[in-house]
XYZ file of C-alpha atoms in Angstrom:
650
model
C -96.221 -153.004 -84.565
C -92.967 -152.135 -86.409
C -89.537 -151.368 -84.217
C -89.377 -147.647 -85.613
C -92.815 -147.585 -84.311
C -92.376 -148.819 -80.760
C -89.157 -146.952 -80.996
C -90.922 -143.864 -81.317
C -93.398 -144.576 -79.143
C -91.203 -145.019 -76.439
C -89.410 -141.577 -77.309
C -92.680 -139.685 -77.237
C -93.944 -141.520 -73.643
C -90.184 -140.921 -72.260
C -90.410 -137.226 -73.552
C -94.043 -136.376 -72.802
C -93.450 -137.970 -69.203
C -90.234 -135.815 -68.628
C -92.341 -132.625 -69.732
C -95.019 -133.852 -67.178
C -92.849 -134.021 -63.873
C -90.640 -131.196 -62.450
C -87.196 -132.030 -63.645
C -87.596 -133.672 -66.851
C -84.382 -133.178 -67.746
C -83.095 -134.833 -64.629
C -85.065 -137.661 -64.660
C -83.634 -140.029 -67.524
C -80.079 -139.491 -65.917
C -80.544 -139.746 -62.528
C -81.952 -143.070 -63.802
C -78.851 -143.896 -65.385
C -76.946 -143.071 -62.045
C -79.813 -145.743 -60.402
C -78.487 -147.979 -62.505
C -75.262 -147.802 -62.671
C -75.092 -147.399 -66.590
C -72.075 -146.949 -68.571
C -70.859 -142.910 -69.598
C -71.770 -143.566 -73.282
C -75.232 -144.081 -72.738
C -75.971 -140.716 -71.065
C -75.791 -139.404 -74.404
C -79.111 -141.421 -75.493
C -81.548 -138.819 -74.070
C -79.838 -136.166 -75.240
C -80.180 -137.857 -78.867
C -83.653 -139.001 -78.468
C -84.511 -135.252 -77.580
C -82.963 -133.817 -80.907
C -84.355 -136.792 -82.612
C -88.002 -136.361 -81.604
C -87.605 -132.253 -82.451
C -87.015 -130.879 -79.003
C -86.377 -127.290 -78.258
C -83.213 -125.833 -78.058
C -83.819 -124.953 -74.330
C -84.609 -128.056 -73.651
C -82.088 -129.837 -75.398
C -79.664 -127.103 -73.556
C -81.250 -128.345 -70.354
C -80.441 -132.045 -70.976
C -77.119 -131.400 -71.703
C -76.455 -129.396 -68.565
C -78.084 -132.268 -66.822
C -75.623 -134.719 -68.276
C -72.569 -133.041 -67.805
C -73.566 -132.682 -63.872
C -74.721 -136.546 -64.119
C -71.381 -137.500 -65.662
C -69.518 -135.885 -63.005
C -71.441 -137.106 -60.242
C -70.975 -140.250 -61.695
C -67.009 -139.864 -61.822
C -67.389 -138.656 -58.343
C -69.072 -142.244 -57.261
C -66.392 -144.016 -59.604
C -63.537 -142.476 -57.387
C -64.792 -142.896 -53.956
C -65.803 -146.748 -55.162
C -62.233 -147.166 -56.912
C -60.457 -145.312 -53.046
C -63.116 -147.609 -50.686
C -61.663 -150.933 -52.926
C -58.249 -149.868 -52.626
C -58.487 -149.044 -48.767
C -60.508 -152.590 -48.714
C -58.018 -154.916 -50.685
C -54.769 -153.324 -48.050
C -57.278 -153.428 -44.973
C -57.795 -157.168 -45.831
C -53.899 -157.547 -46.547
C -53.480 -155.977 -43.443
C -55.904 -158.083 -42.003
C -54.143 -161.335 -43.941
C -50.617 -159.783 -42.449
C -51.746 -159.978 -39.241
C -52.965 -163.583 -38.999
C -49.741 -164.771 -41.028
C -50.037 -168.302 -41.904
C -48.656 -169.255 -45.373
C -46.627 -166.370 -46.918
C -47.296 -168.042 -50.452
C -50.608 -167.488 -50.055
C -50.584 -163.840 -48.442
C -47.768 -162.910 -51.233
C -50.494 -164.384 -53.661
C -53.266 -162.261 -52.324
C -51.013 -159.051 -52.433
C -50.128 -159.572 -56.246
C -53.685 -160.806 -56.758
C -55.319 -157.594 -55.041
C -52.763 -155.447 -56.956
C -53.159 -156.695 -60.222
C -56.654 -156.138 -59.930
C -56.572 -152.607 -58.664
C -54.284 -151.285 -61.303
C -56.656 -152.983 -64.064
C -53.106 -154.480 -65.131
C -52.652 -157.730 -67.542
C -49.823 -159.458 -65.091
C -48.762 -158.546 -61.398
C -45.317 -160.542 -59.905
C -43.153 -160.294 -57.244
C -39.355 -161.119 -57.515
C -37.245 -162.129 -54.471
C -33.364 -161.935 -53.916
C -31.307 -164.781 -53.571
C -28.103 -163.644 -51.497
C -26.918 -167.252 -52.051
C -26.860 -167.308 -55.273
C -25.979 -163.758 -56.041
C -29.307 -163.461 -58.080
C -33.425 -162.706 -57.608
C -35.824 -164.883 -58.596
C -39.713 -165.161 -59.587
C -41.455 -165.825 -56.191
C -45.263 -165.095 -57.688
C -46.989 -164.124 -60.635
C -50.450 -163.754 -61.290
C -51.871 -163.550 -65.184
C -48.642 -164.904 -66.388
C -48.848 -167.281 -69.304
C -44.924 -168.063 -70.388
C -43.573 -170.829 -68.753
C -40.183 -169.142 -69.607
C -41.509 -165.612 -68.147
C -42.163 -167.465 -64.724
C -39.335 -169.706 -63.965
C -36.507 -166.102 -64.855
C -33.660 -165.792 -62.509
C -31.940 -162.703 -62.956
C -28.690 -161.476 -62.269
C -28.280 -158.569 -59.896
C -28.194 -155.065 -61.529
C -29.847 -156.735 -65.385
C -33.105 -155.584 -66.061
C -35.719 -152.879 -64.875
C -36.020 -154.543 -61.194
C -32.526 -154.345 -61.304
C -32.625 -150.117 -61.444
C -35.400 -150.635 -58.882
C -32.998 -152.325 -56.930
C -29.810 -150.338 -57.523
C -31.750 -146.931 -56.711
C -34.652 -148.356 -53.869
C -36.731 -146.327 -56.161
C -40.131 -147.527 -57.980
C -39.486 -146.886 -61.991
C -41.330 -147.273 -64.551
C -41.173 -147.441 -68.221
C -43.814 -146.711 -70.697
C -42.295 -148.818 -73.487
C -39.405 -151.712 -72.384
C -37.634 -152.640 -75.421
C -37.583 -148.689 -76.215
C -35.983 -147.838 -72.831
C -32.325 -147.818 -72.359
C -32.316 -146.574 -68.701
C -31.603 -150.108 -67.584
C -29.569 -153.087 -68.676
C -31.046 -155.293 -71.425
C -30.190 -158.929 -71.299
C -30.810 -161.642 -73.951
C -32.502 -164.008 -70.431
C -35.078 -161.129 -69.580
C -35.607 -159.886 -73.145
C -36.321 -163.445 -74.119
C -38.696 -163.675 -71.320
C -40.468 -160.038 -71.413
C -41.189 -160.991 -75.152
C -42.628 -164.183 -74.611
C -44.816 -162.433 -72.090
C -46.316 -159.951 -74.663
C -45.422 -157.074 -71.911
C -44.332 -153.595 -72.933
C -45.542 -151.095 -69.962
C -44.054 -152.385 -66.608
C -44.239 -150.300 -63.194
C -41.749 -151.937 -60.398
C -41.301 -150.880 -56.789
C -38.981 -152.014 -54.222
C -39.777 -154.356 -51.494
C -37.594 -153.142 -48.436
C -36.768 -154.149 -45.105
C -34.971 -150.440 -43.323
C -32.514 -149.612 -46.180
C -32.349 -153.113 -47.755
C -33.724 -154.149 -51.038
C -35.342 -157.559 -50.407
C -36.957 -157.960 -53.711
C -39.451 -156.054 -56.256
C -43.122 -155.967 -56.786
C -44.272 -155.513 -60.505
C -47.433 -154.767 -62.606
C -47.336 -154.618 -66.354
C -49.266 -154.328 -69.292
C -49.156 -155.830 -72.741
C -49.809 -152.660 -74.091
C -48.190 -149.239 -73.507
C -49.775 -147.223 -70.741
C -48.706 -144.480 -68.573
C -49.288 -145.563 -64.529
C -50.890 -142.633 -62.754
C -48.924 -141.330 -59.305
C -51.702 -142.798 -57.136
C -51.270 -146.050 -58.947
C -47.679 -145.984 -58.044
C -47.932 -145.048 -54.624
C -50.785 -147.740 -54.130
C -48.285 -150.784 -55.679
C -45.903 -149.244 -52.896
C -48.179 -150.096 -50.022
C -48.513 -153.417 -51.289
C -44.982 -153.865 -51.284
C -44.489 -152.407 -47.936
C -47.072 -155.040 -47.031
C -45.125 -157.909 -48.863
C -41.898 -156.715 -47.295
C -43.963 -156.927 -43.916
C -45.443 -160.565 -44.748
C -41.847 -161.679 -45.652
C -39.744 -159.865 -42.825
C -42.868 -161.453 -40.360
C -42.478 -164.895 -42.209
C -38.572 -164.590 -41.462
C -39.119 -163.705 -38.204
C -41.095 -167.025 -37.473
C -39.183 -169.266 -39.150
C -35.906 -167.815 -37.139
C -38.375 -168.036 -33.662
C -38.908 -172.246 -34.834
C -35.392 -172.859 -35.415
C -34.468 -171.122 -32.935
C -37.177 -172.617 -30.416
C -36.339 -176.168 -32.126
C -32.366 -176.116 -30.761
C -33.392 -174.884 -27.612
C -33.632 -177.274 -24.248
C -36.274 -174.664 -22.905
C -38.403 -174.435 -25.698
C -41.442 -174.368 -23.062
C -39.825 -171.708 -21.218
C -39.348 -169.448 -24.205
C -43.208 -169.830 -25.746
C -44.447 -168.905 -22.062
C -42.410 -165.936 -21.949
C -43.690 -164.871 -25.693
C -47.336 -165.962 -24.858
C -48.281 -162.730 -23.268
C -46.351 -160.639 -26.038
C -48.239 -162.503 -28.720
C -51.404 -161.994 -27.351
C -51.171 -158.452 -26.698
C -50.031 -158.272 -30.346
C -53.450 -160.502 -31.563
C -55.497 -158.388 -29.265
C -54.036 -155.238 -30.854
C -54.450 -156.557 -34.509
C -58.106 -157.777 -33.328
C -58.796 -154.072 -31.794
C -57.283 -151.963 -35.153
C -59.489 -154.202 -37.510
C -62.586 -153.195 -35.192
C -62.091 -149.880 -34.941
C -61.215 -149.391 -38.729
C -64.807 -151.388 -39.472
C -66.436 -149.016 -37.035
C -64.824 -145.844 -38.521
C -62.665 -145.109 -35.366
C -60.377 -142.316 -35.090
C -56.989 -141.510 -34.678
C -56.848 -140.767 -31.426
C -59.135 -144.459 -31.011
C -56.134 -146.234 -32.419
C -53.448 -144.338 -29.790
C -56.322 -145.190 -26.998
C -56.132 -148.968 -28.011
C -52.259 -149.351 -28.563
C -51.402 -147.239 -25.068
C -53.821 -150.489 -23.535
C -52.087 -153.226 -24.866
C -48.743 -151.748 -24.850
C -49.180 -150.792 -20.992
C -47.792 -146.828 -22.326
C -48.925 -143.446 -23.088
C -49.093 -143.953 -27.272
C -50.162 -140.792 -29.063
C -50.259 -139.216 -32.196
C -48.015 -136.038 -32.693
C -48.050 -133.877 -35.687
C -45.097 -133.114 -37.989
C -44.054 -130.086 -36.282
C -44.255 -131.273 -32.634
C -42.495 -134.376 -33.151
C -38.043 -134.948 -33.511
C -37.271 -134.630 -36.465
C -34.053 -136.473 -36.632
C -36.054 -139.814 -35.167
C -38.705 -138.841 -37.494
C -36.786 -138.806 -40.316
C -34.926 -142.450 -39.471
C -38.168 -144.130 -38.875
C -39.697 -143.193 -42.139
C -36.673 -144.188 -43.956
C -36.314 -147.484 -42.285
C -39.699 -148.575 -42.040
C -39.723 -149.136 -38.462
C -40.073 -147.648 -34.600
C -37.043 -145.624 -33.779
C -35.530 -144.919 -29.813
C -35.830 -141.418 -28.821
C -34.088 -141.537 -25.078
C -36.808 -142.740 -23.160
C -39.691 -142.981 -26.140
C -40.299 -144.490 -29.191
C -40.923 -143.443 -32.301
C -43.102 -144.833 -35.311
C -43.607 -142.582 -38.381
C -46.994 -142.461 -39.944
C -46.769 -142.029 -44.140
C -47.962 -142.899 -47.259
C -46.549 -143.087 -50.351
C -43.591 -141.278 -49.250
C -45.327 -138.038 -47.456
C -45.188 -137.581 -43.841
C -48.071 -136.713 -41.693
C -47.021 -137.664 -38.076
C -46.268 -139.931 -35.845
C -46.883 -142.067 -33.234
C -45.417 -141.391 -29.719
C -45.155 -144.122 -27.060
C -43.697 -142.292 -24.383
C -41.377 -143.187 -21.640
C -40.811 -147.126 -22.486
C -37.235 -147.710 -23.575
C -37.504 -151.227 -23.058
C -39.572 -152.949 -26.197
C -40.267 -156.353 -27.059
C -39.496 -156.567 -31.161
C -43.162 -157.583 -31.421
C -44.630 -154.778 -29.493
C -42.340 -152.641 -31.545
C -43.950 -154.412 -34.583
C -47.085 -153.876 -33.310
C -46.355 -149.863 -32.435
C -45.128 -149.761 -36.544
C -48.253 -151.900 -37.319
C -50.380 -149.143 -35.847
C -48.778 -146.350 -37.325
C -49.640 -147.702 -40.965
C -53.402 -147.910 -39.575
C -53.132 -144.518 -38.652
C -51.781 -143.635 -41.683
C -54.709 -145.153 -43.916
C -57.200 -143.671 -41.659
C -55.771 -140.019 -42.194
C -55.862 -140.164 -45.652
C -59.259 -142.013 -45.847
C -60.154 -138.784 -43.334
C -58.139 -136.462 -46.070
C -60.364 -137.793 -48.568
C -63.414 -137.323 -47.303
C -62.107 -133.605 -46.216
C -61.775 -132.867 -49.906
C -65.024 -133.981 -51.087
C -66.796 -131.695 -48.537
C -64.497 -129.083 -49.674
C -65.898 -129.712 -53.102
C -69.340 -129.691 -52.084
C -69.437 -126.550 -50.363
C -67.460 -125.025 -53.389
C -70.382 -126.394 -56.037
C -73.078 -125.045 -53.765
C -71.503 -121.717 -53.462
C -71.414 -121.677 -57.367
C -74.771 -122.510 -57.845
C -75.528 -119.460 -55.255
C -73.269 -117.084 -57.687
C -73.943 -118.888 -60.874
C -77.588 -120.528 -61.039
C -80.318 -117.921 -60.586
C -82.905 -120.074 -61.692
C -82.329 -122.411 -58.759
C -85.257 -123.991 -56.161
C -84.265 -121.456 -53.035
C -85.481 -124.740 -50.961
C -83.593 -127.141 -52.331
C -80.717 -125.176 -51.782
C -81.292 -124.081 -48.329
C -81.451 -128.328 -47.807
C -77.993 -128.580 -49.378
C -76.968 -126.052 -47.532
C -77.964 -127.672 -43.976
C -76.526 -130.854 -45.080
C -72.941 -128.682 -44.654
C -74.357 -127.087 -41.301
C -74.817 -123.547 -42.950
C -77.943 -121.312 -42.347
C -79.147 -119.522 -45.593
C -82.037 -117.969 -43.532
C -79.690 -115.861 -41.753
C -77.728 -112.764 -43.044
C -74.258 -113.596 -44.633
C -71.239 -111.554 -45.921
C -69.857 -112.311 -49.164
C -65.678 -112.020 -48.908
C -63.533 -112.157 -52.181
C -59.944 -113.054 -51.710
C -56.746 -113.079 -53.157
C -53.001 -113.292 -52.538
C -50.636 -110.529 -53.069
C -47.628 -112.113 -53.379
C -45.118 -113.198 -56.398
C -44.978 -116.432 -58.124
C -41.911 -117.765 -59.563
C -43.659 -119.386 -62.300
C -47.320 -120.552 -63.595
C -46.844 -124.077 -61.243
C -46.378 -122.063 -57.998
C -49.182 -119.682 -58.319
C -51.513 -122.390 -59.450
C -49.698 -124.295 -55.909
C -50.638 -121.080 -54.003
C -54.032 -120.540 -55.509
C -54.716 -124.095 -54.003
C -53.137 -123.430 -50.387
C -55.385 -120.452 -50.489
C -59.050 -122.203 -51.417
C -57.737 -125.013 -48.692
C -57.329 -122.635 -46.124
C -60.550 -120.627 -47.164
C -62.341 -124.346 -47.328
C -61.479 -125.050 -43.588
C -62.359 -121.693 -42.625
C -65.760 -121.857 -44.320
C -66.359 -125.572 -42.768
C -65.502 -124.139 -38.889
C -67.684 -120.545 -39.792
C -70.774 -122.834 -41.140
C -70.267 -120.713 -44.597
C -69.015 -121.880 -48.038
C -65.959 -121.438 -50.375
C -65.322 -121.820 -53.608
C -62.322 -120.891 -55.729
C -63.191 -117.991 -58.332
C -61.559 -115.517 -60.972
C -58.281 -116.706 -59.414
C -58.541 -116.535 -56.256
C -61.290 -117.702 -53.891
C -65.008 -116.151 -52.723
C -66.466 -116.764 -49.439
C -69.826 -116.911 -48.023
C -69.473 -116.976 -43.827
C -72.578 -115.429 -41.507
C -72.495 -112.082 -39.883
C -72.515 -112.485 -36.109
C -74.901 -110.043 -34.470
C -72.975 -106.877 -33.544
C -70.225 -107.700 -36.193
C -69.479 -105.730 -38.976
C -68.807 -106.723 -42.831
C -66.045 -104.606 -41.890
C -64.699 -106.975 -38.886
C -65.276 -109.774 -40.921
C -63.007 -109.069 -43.800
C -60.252 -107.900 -41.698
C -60.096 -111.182 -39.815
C -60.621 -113.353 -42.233
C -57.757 -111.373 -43.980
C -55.603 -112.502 -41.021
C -56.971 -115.867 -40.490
C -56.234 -116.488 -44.123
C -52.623 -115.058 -44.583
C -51.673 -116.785 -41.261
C -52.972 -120.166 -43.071
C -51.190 -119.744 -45.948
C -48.223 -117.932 -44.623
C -48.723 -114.963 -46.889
C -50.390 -111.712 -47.420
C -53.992 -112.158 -48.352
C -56.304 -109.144 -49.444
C -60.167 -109.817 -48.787
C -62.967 -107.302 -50.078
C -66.311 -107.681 -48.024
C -69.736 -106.906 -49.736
C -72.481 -105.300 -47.642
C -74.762 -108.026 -45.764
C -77.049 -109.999 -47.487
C -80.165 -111.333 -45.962
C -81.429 -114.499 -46.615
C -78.997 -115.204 -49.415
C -80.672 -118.457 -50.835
C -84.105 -116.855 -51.760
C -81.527 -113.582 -53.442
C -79.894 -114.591 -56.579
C -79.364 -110.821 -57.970
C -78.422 -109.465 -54.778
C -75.262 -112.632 -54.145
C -74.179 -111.496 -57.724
C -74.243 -107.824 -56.980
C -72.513 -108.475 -53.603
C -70.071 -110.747 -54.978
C -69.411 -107.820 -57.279
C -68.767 -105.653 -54.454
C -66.699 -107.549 -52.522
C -64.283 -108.228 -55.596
C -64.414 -103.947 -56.177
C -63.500 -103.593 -52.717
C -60.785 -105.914 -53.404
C -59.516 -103.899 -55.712
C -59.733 -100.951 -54.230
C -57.446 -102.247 -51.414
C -55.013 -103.271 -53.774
C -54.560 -100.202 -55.783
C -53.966 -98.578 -52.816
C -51.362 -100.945 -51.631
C -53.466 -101.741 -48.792
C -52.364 -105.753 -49.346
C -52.949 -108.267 -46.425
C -56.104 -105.897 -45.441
C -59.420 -105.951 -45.298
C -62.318 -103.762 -45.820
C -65.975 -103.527 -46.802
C -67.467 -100.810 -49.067
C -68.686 -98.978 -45.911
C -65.197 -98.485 -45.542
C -64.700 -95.911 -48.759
C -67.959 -94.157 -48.480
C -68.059 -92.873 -52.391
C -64.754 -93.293 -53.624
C -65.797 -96.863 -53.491
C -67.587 -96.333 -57.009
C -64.461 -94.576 -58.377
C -61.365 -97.441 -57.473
C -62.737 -100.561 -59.384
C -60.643 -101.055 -62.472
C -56.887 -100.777 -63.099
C -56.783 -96.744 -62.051
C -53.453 -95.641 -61.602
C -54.148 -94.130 -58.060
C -51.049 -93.181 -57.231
C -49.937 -91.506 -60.370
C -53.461 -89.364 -59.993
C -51.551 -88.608 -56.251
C -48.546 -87.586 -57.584
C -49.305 -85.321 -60.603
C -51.613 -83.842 -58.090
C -50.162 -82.440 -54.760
C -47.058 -84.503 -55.422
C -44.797 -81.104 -55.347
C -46.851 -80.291 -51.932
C -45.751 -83.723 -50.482
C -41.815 -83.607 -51.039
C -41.974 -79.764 -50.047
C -43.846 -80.723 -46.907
C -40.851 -83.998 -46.394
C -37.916 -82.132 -47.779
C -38.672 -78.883 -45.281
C -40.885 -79.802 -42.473
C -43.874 -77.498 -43.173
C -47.285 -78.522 -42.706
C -48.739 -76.783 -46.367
C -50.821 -80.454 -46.955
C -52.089 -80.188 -43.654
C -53.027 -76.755 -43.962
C -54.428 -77.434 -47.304
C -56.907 -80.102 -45.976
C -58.035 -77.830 -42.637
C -58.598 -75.141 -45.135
C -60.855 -77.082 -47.351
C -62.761 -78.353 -44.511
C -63.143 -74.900 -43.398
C -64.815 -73.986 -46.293
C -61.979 -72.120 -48.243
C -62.361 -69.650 -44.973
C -58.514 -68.532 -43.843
C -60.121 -66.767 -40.332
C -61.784 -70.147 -39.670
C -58.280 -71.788 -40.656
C -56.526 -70.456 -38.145
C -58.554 -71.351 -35.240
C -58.389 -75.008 -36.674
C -54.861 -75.010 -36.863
C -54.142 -72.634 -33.736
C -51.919 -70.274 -36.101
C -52.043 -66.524 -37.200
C -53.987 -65.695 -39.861
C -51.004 -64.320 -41.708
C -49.227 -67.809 -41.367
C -52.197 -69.464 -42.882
C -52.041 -66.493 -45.720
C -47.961 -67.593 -46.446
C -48.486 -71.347 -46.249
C -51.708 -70.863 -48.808
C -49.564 -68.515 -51.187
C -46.967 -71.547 -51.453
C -49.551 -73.740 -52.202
C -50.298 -71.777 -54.909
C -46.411 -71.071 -56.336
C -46.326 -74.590 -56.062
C -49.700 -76.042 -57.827
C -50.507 -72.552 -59.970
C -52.566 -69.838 -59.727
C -55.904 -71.472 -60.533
C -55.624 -74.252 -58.013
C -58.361 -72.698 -56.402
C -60.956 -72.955 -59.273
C -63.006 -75.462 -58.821
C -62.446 -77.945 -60.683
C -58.471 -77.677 -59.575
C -60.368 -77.699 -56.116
C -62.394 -81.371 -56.778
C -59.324 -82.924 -57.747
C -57.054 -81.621 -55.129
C -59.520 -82.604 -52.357
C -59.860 -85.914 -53.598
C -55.882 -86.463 -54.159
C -55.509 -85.080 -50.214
C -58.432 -88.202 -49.629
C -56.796 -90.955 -51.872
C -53.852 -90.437 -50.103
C -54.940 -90.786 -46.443
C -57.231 -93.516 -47.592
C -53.656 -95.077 -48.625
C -51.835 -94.521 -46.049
C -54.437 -95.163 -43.158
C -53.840 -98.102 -40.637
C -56.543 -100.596 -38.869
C -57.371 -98.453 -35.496
């Protein structure tokens, strides 16, 4: 049998199989997923179908099912690429912790980096105060024997600007960057290397440059912010291995000139330990996916203290502030401090509390736990985020795919904890404030579909951000109105985000999964609702379309409401301000009196000539035929618009 032949053979059985089973046009890709296949294959069933004369719909279908394929696919890519990088500085940790040979942990940092960043060459340079110069401590893909042995002087070169500012740079083309001083020694050097795209970082000890850790590429490349923050927790690490490797070289000299050498490693026994048993305790709970408040449990034990973590807000700020700049526990009067960060953003700290006395390596150890903490937090942020995205793709699929399996998503659904067997509200929101430019509202629409994410994951509901701003799907509690609902999650929201937020409730919806039409027509609502609010300058409300009865059908679009107000009864308004009559208030008793001036005047308690005078001004003031009735419809629903307008929550 010929190749075309089996070929084709194998393109009819793949495509008559595929027609066979549910979700043909699943199948082939979630076997590329299985296998871990490369993106430019998922095109092959897509060009096998068009080969072997495939419908349009079905062809249609296939490529839906690759896009989603492809991005779950990126999705796996970037937790796998996040789990190796929180692996390779859990293991340098780890390394840091059982310090040996600082060659060979230096070596594993530059190793681990290197391979992270996908870079051709990853070194470290060292200063020499000495000799008034830095110097090549490691490389790792280097193949000049020229490149290796450099010694540069202080200030030449791009490390030198790393060192000068205690900033990471990083240049996108070296001989074309004149941001830094060229020399003919690290020209000579760079060139024999083959490098042109080099990212550097500083490797500091508090506010002193000790040295720089580099990763370059013999091609131009622009390094990504994550890849930059990432080659600045291995240097934080480096700077830790080499302060630590200082720090026991000083304790063996020092321990080595000293007549009570015994006396000295019994007194540092117990601190050691404590320190081991810490490191031994972090690495556990890390494996085991411990917590924060785990790690403050475990430190508080072996630093005989109440250690815990303390958010931004609640901790001092001046302390706060010196411990993330140097790098290390800060006194507080009676506490210490020990900022947790990453990459230059604070989210805490730890606390140990009333323990002004500490040993340098329990300090060490309270700074060593901090970093933990810090990892875990963003491992935790990360894993925040993806559910965030999860419950935002369902929710589409809700609004977007009508053609889904109601079962299928009810089970994707109760893998979030949300029931969509029970009756749900759909809430459209927006902010109402004013951007400065495109960057800040784009900042704020994110805020926004954060705070709405949280809200949805503590409600059991979804979010998803939509038409620019964000939709929500939360249950209705039993004796809870659509009503209730949008006003507090109006408030909830704004409070989150620290501005006014407008939200626009649709009437219930039962069973939500199994209703495709009726989450599109309530998602409709809620967004006309939202409207309505707004062109009524109702902002930082909330209401449901119960709430408007049926001038809910007449506010969605850009209506200028209050114009309609003002050509309207506006004379009757600033008459009523300017003199203190009550003509508008008349007005509105006498329609709902039915045009009846007797039955007026027992509604407002006046004489029935009073009510004759007011209703004569009315007319000087709107024209004679403000009582036809069409003048009539209009001026009724003016007098409506604007108590609608002006009403308040009860």
């Amino acid at each position: 049998m010929s190749s075309d032949h089996t070929q084709s053979a194998e393109r009819s059985a793949t495509v008559t199989g595929a027609a066979a089973r549910p979700s043909s046009a699943e199948a082939p890709f979630l076997d590329l997923l299985a296998r871990g296949a490369p993106a430019d294959v998922y095109e092959q069933p897509v060009l096998l179908a068009r080969a072997d004369g495939r419908s349009a719909e079905a062809i249609a279908g296939l490529e839906h099912a690759k896009a989603l394929a492809l991005r779950v696919r990126a999705e796996l890519e970037g937790r796998r690429r996040r789990e190796a990088e929180l692996s390779a500085l859990f293991e340098t940790a780890h390394d840091l912790a059982g310090l040996r040979d600082l060659d060979a942990v230096l070596q594993a940092i530059v190793q681990r980096a290197r391979s992270l960043l996908g870079t051709d060459i990853a070194y470290l340079s060292l200063n020499d105060p000495a000799r008034g110069d830095t110097y090549m401590r490691v490389t790792e893909g280097s193949v000049a024997a020229r490149f290796q042995q450099l010694r540069l002087g202080m200030g030449e070169g791009l490390g030198g600007l790393v060192a000068q500012t205690a900033r990471p740079y990083v240049t996108d083309d070296y001989f074309k960057d004149d941001r830094f001083q060229h020399t003919l020694t690290i020209d000579s050097g760079v060139r024999d290397e083959g490098l042109v795209a080099i990212l550097g970082v500083p490797l500091m000890l508090g506010h002193r440059v000790i040295g720089v850790l580099f990763a370059a590429d013999r091609r131009a490349r622009v390094f990504e912010r994550e890849q930059i923050a990432l080659l600045g927790s291995f240097a934080a690490l480096a700077a830790a291995a080499i302060d630590t490797a200082n720090l026991l070289t000083e304790t063996r000299a020092a321990l080595a000139g000293l007549e009570r050498a015994n006396e000295i490693i019994q007194d540092r026994s117990g601190v050691i330990e404590r320190a081991s048993d810490i490191h031994d305790r972090l690495a556990e709970l890390v494996l085991r996916g411990g917590g924060v408040q785990d790690v403050a449990a475990a430190v508080s034990q072996v630093l005989d203290g109440a250690v815990e973590f303390t958010e931004i807000d609640a901790s001092p700020a001046k302390a706060l502030e010196a411990s993330r700049v140097e790098g290390h526990a800060v006194r507080h009067r009676d506490d210490w401090i020990a900022a947790v960060a990453a990459g230059g953003e604070l989210l805490g700290a730890l606390v140990l509390r009333g323990h002004p006395g500490l040993d340098p390596v329990d300090q060490r150890t309270l700074e060593r736990a901090a970093m933990v903490t810090s990892l875990l937090l963003l491992a935790r942020r990360s894993a925040a985020e993806a559910e965030q995205r999860v419950r935002g793709e369902l929710l589409d699929d809700l609004l977007d795919a009508r053609d889904r399996d109601p079962r299928l998503l009810r089970e994707r659904a109760s893998r979030l904890d949300a029931d969509l067997d029970t009756t749900h509200v759909v809430l459209a929101a927006r902010l109402d404030g004013t951007a400065a430019d495109a960057d800040q509202a784009a900042a704020a629409r994110r805020r926004l579909w954060s705070a709405a994410s949280h809200l949805a994951g503590t409600r059991h509901g979804l979010a998803a951000a939509r038409d620019g701003g964000t939709v929500l799907l939360l249950p209705l509690d039993p004796g809870d109105t659509a009503t209730d609902l949008a006003r507090r999650t109006a408030a909830q929201l704004g409070a989150a985000v620290h501005e006014a937020v407008t939200v626009g409730a649709s009437a219930p919806v039962e069973k939500p999964a199994a209703r495709p039409e009726a989450m599109v027509a309530a998602y409709e609502e809620g967004r006309r609702c939202l409207d309505a609010l707004r062109l009524l300058g109702r902002t930082g409300d909330g209401a449901a379309a119960e709430d408007f009865g049926f001038l809910g059908l007449l506010l969605a679009g850009d209506r200028d409401i209050g114009g309609f107000v003002e050509r309207t009864i506006g004379q009757l308004v600033r008459y009523d301000e300017r003199r203190g009559t009550d003509l508008l208030r008349t007005l509105d008793a006498y329609f709902a009196c039915g045009m009846s001036p007797a039955r007026t005047k027992d509604d407002l308690h006046v004489h029935v000539n009073t009510v004759a005078q007011r209703l004569e001004r009315v007319g000087r003031l709107l024209g004679g035929d403000w009582q036809e009735p069409g003048r009539v419809l209009e001026i009724q629903l003016a007098l409506r618009l604007r108590r609608l307008a002006g009403s308040v929550r009860p």
